[in-house]
mmCIF file of C-alpha atoms in Angstrom:
data_model
loop_
_atom_site.group_PDB
_atom_site.id
_atom_site.type_symbol
_atom_site.label_atom_id
_atom_site.label_comp_id
_atom_site.label_asym_id
_atom_site.label_seq_id
_atom_site.Cartn_x
_atom_site.Cartn_y
_atom_site.Cartn_z
ATOM 1 C CA MET A 1 14.790 12.190 4.102
ATOM 2 C CA ASP A 2 17.034 10.329 1.782
ATOM 3 C CA SER A 3 19.687 9.470 4.425
ATOM 4 C CA ILE A 4 17.305 7.739 6.892
ATOM 5 C CA ALA A 5 17.318 3.839 7.163
ATOM 6 C CA PRO A 6 15.015 1.345 6.162
ATOM 7 C CA TYR A 7 13.083 0.013 9.206
ATOM 8 C CA ARG A 8 13.394 -3.666 10.181
ATOM 9 C CA LEU A 9 11.408 -5.435 12.547
ATOM 10 C CA VAL A 10 13.379 -8.185 14.009
ATOM 11 C CA SER A 11 11.661 -9.216 16.820
ATOM 12 C CA LYS A 12 8.930 -11.423 15.228
ATOM 13 C CA GLU A 13 8.498 -12.459 11.779
ATOM 14 C CA PRO A 14 6.212 -9.542 10.149
ATOM 15 C CA ILE A 15 3.908 -12.135 7.851
ATOM 16 C CA THR A 16 3.098 -14.277 10.869
ATOM 17 C CA ARG A 17 1.181 -11.637 12.450
ATOM 18 C CA PHE A 18 -1.421 -11.097 10.112
ATOM 19 C CA THR A 19 -4.540 -14.024 9.431
ATOM 20 C CA ASP A 20 -4.659 -15.393 6.011
ATOM 21 C CA VAL A 21 -7.808 -13.042 5.056
ATOM 22 C CA GLU A 22 -5.893 -10.314 6.073
ATOM 23 C CA LEU A 23 -2.806 -11.101 3.936
ATOM 24 C CA LYS A 24 -5.041 -11.629 1.327
ATOM 25 C CA ARG A 25 -6.322 -8.513 1.069
ATOM 26 C CA LEU A 26 -2.879 -6.489 0.982
ATOM 27 C CA LYS A 27 -1.896 -8.469 -1.801
ATOM 28 C CA ASP A 28 -5.295 -7.621 -3.556
ATOM 29 C CA ALA A 29 -5.005 -4.347 -2.647
ATOM 30 C CA PHE A 30 -1.264 -4.031 -3.433
ATOM 31 C CA LYS A 31 -1.651 -5.354 -6.909
ATOM 32 C CA ARG A 32 -4.465 -3.437 -7.715
ATOM 33 C CA THR A 33 -2.484 -0.025 -6.895
ATOM 34 C CA SER A 34 0.815 -1.251 -7.764
ATOM 35 C CA GLY A 35 0.333 -3.259 -11.201
ATOM 36 C CA ILE A 36 3.128 -5.603 -12.220
ATOM 37 C CA THR A 37 5.696 -3.669 -10.968
ATOM 38 C CA TYR A 38 5.739 -4.961 -7.326
ATOM 39 C CA TYR A 39 6.418 -1.380 -5.547
ATOM 40 C CA MET A 40 3.907 1.069 -4.488
ATOM 41 C CA THR A 41 4.415 5.084 -5.308
ATOM 42 C CA GLN A 42 4.962 7.376 -2.821
ATOM 43 C CA GLN A 43 1.722 9.681 -3.286
ATOM 44 C CA CYS A 44 0.023 6.227 -3.491
ATOM 45 C CA PHE A 45 1.468 5.437 0.155
ATOM 46 C CA TYR A 46 0.372 8.603 1.377
ATOM 47 C CA ARG A 47 -3.007 8.769 0.066
ATOM 48 C CA GLU A 48 -3.675 5.037 0.460
ATOM 49 C CA VAL A 49 -2.106 3.793 3.572
ATOM 50 C CA LEU A 50 -1.732 6.636 6.092
ATOM 51 C CA GLY A 51 -4.180 8.705 4.768
ATOM 52 C CA ASP A 52 -5.021 12.861 4.713
ATOM 53 C CA GLY A 53 -4.891 13.075 8.060
ATOM 54 C CA VAL A 54 -1.069 12.863 8.459
ATOM 55 C CA PRO A 55 1.396 15.296 8.532
ATOM 56 C CA HIS A 56 3.014 15.621 4.813
ATOM 57 C CA LYS A 57 6.774 16.060 6.684
ATOM 58 C CA VAL A 58 5.789 12.874 8.786
ATOM 59 C CA ALA A 59 4.528 10.500 6.140
ATOM 60 C CA GLU A 60 8.236 11.669 4.386
ATOM 61 C CA VAL A 61 9.719 9.945 6.802
ATOM 62 C CA ILE A 62 7.691 7.138 7.439
ATOM 63 C CA TYR A 63 7.696 6.415 3.698
ATOM 64 C CA SER A 64 11.279 6.662 3.553
ATOM 65 C CA SER A 65 12.034 4.452 6.880
ATOM 66 C CA PHE A 66 9.948 2.052 5.386
ATOM 67 C CA GLY A 67 12.603 1.714 3.025
ATOM 68 C CA GLY A 68 10.752 3.957 0.198
ATOM 69 C CA SER A 69 12.305 5.368 -3.207
ATOM 70 C CA SER A 70 11.870 6.887 -5.958
ATOM 71 C CA LYS A 71 11.361 3.306 -7.213
ATOM 72 C CA GLY A 72 8.292 3.207 -5.052
ATOM 73 C CA LEU A 73 7.974 1.042 -1.814
ATOM 74 C CA HIS A 74 8.246 -2.517 -2.247
ATOM 75 C CA PHE A 75 5.377 -5.040 -1.201
ATOM 76 C CA ASN A 76 7.639 -6.625 1.626
ATOM 77 C CA ASN A 77 9.163 -3.620 2.819
ATOM 78 C CA LEU A 78 5.068 -2.397 3.271
ATOM 79 C CA ILE A 79 4.224 -5.308 5.649
ATOM 80 C CA VAL A 80 7.269 -4.820 7.720
ATOM 81 C CA GLY A 81 5.488 -1.724 8.288
ATOM 82 C CA LEU A 82 2.206 -2.333 8.602
ATOM 83 C CA VAL A 83 2.944 -4.387 11.161
ATOM 84 C CA LEU A 84 4.441 -1.529 13.018
ATOM 85 C CA LEU A 85 1.681 0.401 12.553
ATOM 86 C CA THR A 86 -1.333 -1.763 13.253
ATOM 87 C CA ARG A 87 0.506 -4.469 15.519
ATOM 88 C CA GLY A 88 3.804 -3.105 16.923
ATOM 89 C CA ARG A 89 3.967 -2.432 20.899
ATOM 90 C CA ASP A 90 5.625 0.246 22.260
ATOM 91 C CA GLU A 91 8.741 -1.222 22.562
ATOM 92 C CA GLU A 92 9.125 -1.546 18.897
ATOM 93 C CA LYS A 93 7.353 1.696 18.445
ATOM 94 C CA ALA A 94 10.357 2.886 20.766
ATOM 95 C CA LYS A 95 12.890 1.171 18.554
ATOM 96 C CA TYR A 96 11.631 2.390 15.080
ATOM 97 C CA LEU A 97 11.444 6.323 16.485
ATOM 98 C CA PHE A 98 15.323 5.552 17.733
ATOM 99 C CA SER A 99 16.621 4.160 14.382
ATOM 100 C CA LEU A 100 15.339 7.140 13.075
ATOM 101 C CA PHE A 101 18.201 8.981 14.922
ATOM 102 C CA ALA A 102 20.793 6.758 15.359
ATOM 103 C CA SER A 103 22.503 4.145 12.700
ATOM 104 C CA ASP A 104 21.833 0.913 15.231
ATOM 105 C CA LEU A 105 20.129 0.385 18.638
ATOM 106 C CA GLY A 106 23.723 -0.762 19.772
ATOM 107 C CA GLY A 107 24.694 2.448 18.899
ATOM 108 C CA TYR A 108 23.606 6.205 20.241
ATOM 109 C CA ALA A 109 22.175 8.975 18.891
ATOM 110 C CA ALA A 110 23.689 12.577 19.126
ATOM 111 C CA ARG A 111 21.602 15.392 20.590
ATOM 112 C CA GLU A 112 22.310 17.431 16.997
ATOM 113 C CA ASP A 113 20.767 14.735 14.485
ATOM 114 C CA ILE A 114 17.836 13.860 16.659
ATOM 115 C CA GLU A 115 17.174 17.661 16.966
ATOM 116 C CA ALA A 116 17.990 18.563 13.269
ATOM 117 C CA VAL A 117 15.416 15.530 12.694
ATOM 118 C CA LEU A 118 12.774 17.008 14.916
ATOM 119 C CA GLN A 119 13.070 20.179 13.461
ATOM 120 C CA VAL A 120 12.322 19.120 10.006
ATOM 121 C CA LEU A 121 9.496 17.439 10.886
ATOM 122 C CA ASP A 122 8.142 20.169 13.328
ATOM 123 C CA GLY A 123 9.957 23.227 13.159
ATOM 124 C CA GLU A 124 10.753 23.297 16.649
ATOM 125 C CA ILE A 125 12.646 20.996 19.389
ATOM 126 C CA PRO A 126 10.493 20.275 22.454
ATOM 127 C CA THR A 127 11.564 21.463 26.027
ATOM 128 C CA SER A 128 11.407 17.966 27.189
ATOM 129 C CA LEU A 129 14.245 16.742 24.857
ATOM 130 C CA LYS A 130 16.969 18.364 27.597
ATOM 131 C CA LYS A 131 15.273 15.681 30.016
ATOM 132 C CA CYS A 132 17.343 13.238 27.853
ATOM 133 C CA PHE A 133 20.167 14.491 27.560
ATOM 134 C CA SER A 134 20.663 14.822 31.300
ATOM 135 C CA GLU A 135 23.969 12.588 30.993
ATOM 136 C CA GLY A 136 25.667 14.314 28.174
ATOM 137 C CA ASP A 137 24.853 15.051 24.167
ATOM 138 C CA LYS A 138 23.931 11.247 23.221
ATOM 139 C CA VAL A 139 21.797 9.450 24.269
ATOM 140 C CA ASN A 140 21.610 5.014 24.121
ATOM 141 C CA TYR A 141 18.511 3.319 23.288
ATOM 142 C CA GLU A 142 17.422 2.508 26.607
ATOM 143 C CA HIS A 143 17.857 5.636 27.878
ATOM 144 C CA PHE A 144 16.031 7.248 25.037
ATOM 145 C CA ARG A 145 13.366 4.631 25.511
ATOM 146 C CA PHE A 146 12.720 5.451 29.037
ATOM 147 C CA TRP A 147 12.160 9.161 28.039
ATOM 148 C CA LEU A 148 10.296 8.559 25.261
ATOM 149 C CA LEU A 149 7.467 6.284 27.236
ATOM 150 C CA GLN A 150 7.573 8.972 29.439
ATOM 151 C CA ASN A 151 7.223 11.907 26.847
ATOM 152 C CA LYS A 152 4.845 10.450 24.197
ATOM 153 C CA GLU A 153 3.636 13.445 23.108
ATOM 154 C CA ALA A 154 7.301 15.299 22.920
ATOM 155 C CA PHE A 155 6.723 15.010 19.076
ATOM 156 C CA THR A 156 4.507 15.345 16.534
ATOM 157 C CA LEU A 157 5.769 11.291 15.030
ATOM 158 C CA SER A 158 5.787 10.110 19.162
ATOM 159 C CA ARG A 159 2.339 11.261 19.976
ATOM 160 C CA TRP A 160 1.272 9.496 16.665
ATOM 161 C CA LEU A 161 2.512 6.516 16.909
ATOM 162 C CA LEU A 162 1.993 6.323 20.858
ATOM 163 C CA SER A 163 -0.594 7.829 21.850
ATOM 164 C CA GLY A 164 -3.854 6.632 19.846
ATOM 165 C CA GLY A 165 -2.811 8.792 16.694
ATOM 166 C CA VAL A 166 -2.514 5.899 14.140
ATOM 167 C CA CYS A 167 -5.611 5.295 12.286
ATOM 168 C CA VAL A 168 -4.395 3.061 9.885
ATOM 169 C CA THR A 169 -6.358 -0.535 10.052
ATOM 170 C CA LEU A 170 -6.431 -4.141 8.321
ATOM 171 C CA THR A 171 -10.256 -4.602 8.834
ATOM 172 C CA ASP A 172 -13.075 -2.652 7.675
ATOM 173 C CA ASP A 173 -16.447 -3.367 10.103
ATOM 174 C CA SER A 174 -18.800 -1.225 8.067
ATOM 175 C CA ASP A 175 -21.302 -1.983 6.056
ATOM 176 C CA THR A 176 -19.853 -0.752 2.669
ATOM 177 C CA PRO A 177 -18.961 -2.999 0.458
ATOM 178 C CA THR A 178 -15.668 -4.712 -0.858
ATOM 179 C CA PHE A 179 -14.694 -4.179 -4.044
ATOM 180 C CA TYR A 180 -15.471 -8.026 -5.625
ATOM 181 C CA GLN A 181 -19.372 -7.471 -3.677
ATOM 182 C CA THR A 182 -19.761 -4.267 -5.594
ATOM 183 C CA LEU A 183 -18.302 -5.796 -8.827
ATOM 184 C CA ALA A 184 -20.857 -8.520 -8.168
ATOM 185 C CA GLY A 185 -23.530 -5.782 -8.019
ATOM 186 C CA VAL A 186 -23.291 -4.410 -11.342
ATOM 187 C CA THR A 187 -22.628 -7.774 -13.192
ATOM 188 C CA HIS A 188 -24.093 -11.224 -13.700
ATOM 189 C CA LEU A 189 -21.078 -12.830 -11.886
ATOM 190 C CA GLU A 190 -20.875 -14.240 -8.394
ATOM 191 C CA GLU A 191 -18.072 -13.213 -6.550
ATOM 192 C CA SER A 192 -16.366 -15.983 -6.499
ATOM 193 C CA ASP A 193 -16.144 -15.404 -10.478
ATOM 194 C CA ILE A 194 -14.719 -12.290 -10.090
ATOM 195 C CA ILE A 195 -12.271 -13.004 -7.401
ATOM 196 C CA ASP A 196 -11.223 -15.946 -9.871
ATOM 197 C CA LEU A 197 -11.083 -13.670 -13.386
ATOM 198 C CA GLU A 198 -8.598 -11.137 -11.148
ATOM 199 C CA LYS A 199 -6.371 -13.548 -10.667
ATOM 200 C CA ARG A 200 -6.624 -14.200 -14.763
ATOM 201 C CA TYR A 201 -6.477 -10.600 -15.641
ATOM 202 C CA TRP A 202 -3.543 -9.641 -13.612
ATOM 203 C CA LEU A 203 -1.718 -12.729 -15.221
ATOM 204 C CA LEU A 204 -2.252 -12.000 -18.335
ATOM 205 C CA LYS A 205 -1.172 -8.125 -18.005
ATOM 206 C CA ALA A 206 1.458 -8.833 -16.517
ATOM 207 C CA GLN A 207 2.557 -11.548 -19.860
ATOM 208 C CA SER A 208 1.710 -8.430 -22.309
ATOM 209 C CA ARG A 209 4.604 -6.259 -23.549
ATOM 210 C CA THR A 210 3.199 -2.733 -22.657
ATOM 211 C CA GLY A 211 2.018 -4.424 -19.372
ATOM 212 C CA ARG A 212 -1.525 -3.520 -20.503
ATOM 213 C CA PHE A 213 -4.325 -5.037 -21.078
ATOM 214 C CA ASP A 214 -4.243 -4.008 -24.850
ATOM 215 C CA LEU A 215 -5.601 -5.218 -28.338
ATOM 216 C CA GLU A 216 -2.365 -7.110 -29.002
ATOM 217 C CA THR A 217 -2.767 -8.864 -25.519
ATOM 218 C CA PHE A 218 -6.773 -9.353 -26.495
ATOM 219 C CA VAL A 219 -6.517 -10.439 -29.709
ATOM 220 C CA PRO A 220 -5.042 -14.142 -29.622
ATOM 221 C CA LEU A 221 -7.010 -14.755 -26.701
ATOM 222 C CA VAL A 222 -10.368 -14.926 -29.040
ATOM 223 C CA SER A 223 -9.220 -15.896 -32.211
ATOM 224 C CA PRO A 224 -9.795 -18.781 -32.812
ATOM 225 C CA PRO A 225 -12.784 -19.069 -32.473
ATOM 226 C CA ILE A 226 -13.829 -15.483 -33.573
ATOM 227 C CA HIS A 227 -12.257 -14.396 -37.004
ATOM 228 C CA ALA A 228 -9.250 -12.227 -36.932
ATOM 229 C CA SER A 229 -11.296 -9.367 -38.769
ATOM 230 C CA LEU A 230 -13.910 -9.342 -36.197
ATOM 231 C CA SER A 231 -11.146 -9.556 -33.139
ATOM 232 C CA GLU A 232 -10.751 -5.526 -33.000
ATOM 233 C CA GLY A 233 -14.675 -4.740 -32.949
ATOM 234 C CA LEU A 234 -14.512 -6.797 -29.534
ATOM 235 C CA PHE A 235 -11.604 -5.292 -27.983
ATOM 236 C CA HIS A 236 -13.941 -1.811 -28.425
ATOM 237 C CA ALA A 237 -16.956 -3.349 -27.350
ATOM 238 C CA PHE A 238 -14.887 -4.433 -24.175
ATOM 239 C CA ASP A 239 -13.052 -0.850 -24.122
ATOM 240 C CA GLU A 240 -15.545 1.120 -22.941
ATOM 241 C CA ASN A 241 -13.604 4.616 -22.228
ATOM 242 C CA ARG A 242 -11.186 3.740 -25.430
ATOM 243 C CA ASP A 243 -8.515 4.317 -23.873
ATOM 244 C CA ASN A 244 -6.852 1.374 -25.883
ATOM 245 C CA HIS A 245 -6.904 -1.350 -22.960
ATOM 246 C CA ILE A 246 -9.163 -2.994 -20.977
ATOM 247 C CA ASP A 247 -9.071 -2.412 -17.244
ATOM 248 C CA PHE A 248 -10.655 -4.919 -14.626
ATOM 249 C CA LYS A 249 -14.255 -3.674 -14.676
ATOM 250 C CA GLU A 250 -14.433 -3.588 -19.160
ATOM 251 C CA ILE A 251 -13.178 -6.466 -18.645
ATOM 252 C CA SER A 252 -15.582 -7.935 -15.697
ATOM 253 C CA CYS A 253 -18.549 -6.113 -17.293
ATOM 254 C CA GLY A 254 -17.966 -7.356 -20.296
ATOM 255 C CA LEU A 255 -17.626 -11.182 -19.653
ATOM 256 C CA SER A 256 -20.746 -10.914 -17.762
ATOM 257 C CA ALA A 257 -23.207 -9.386 -20.879
ATOM 258 C CA CYS A 258 -21.117 -11.676 -23.364
ATOM 259 C CA CYS A 259 -21.508 -14.762 -21.618
ATOM 260 C CA ARG A 260 -24.117 -14.809 -18.088
ATOM 261 C CA GLY A 261 -26.356 -11.477 -19.573
ATOM 262 C CA PRO A 262 -29.542 -11.885 -21.338
ATOM 263 C CA VAL A 263 -30.044 -11.802 -25.078
ATOM 264 C CA ALA A 264 -30.174 -7.813 -25.188
ATOM 265 C CA GLU A 265 -27.016 -7.485 -23.176
ATOM 266 C CA ARG A 266 -24.881 -9.942 -25.549
ATOM 267 C CA GLN A 267 -26.750 -7.793 -28.885
ATOM 268 C CA LYS A 268 -24.699 -4.971 -27.461
ATOM 269 C CA CYS A 269 -21.325 -7.170 -27.289
ATOM 270 C CA LYS A 270 -21.348 -7.602 -30.836
ATOM 271 C CA PRO A 271 -18.132 -6.522 -32.651
ATOM 272 C CA SER A 272 -19.896 -2.817 -35.245
#
């Protein structure tokens, strides 16, 4: 699927279709999954964006067409893809599907190219496809679009995109608590405290030589005022799972115990 060109949403700036709340949620979630690389891995895209209900071959095509590579998927490309999946009109989805078979919308898609892609995706060629090529072995976008919208369930990807198969959403109407609410529930921090702390945490982590919130990053933040000889012990008090770096949950719980918790919890933070 490496030959598939990245899709481009040309009718409207993608970012304007999101509310400020949605965009912030997307940025925060992307940051948590990609770290400092600004790229989401292929497996993470499958798991966190598409979910388990999308066939593997279809997921591969979507990932490649959204600009994904061995390096990962950049946030800007993810935004364009999410606009298509969650806010895209049938016209835009038709252009996207045509782009899988043709190099540009102004060109033609050859029958053999379409059949080759569909053979990979579904293992078969839909019988309705012959109607698309009633006038020859090549088809332009307008002809393809007319056929596609009359045959939305012709192949797996068209059925998923055009017949209500997409279950990707940007909002959550359930009662499941957010990441911040969950941490606020197990610490003495307010939800707003955790949001502010996360911004600072990722900034410090990005400045780390290793890309992790490790001992080398931690010590200059606490010493002074804490004596250098006690800094490593304090680090291990935060590093609960002993993996030699402090994740965001550990920094949240550690600061809560040290700064907001009762005396008994603060005693536990004392360097050993």
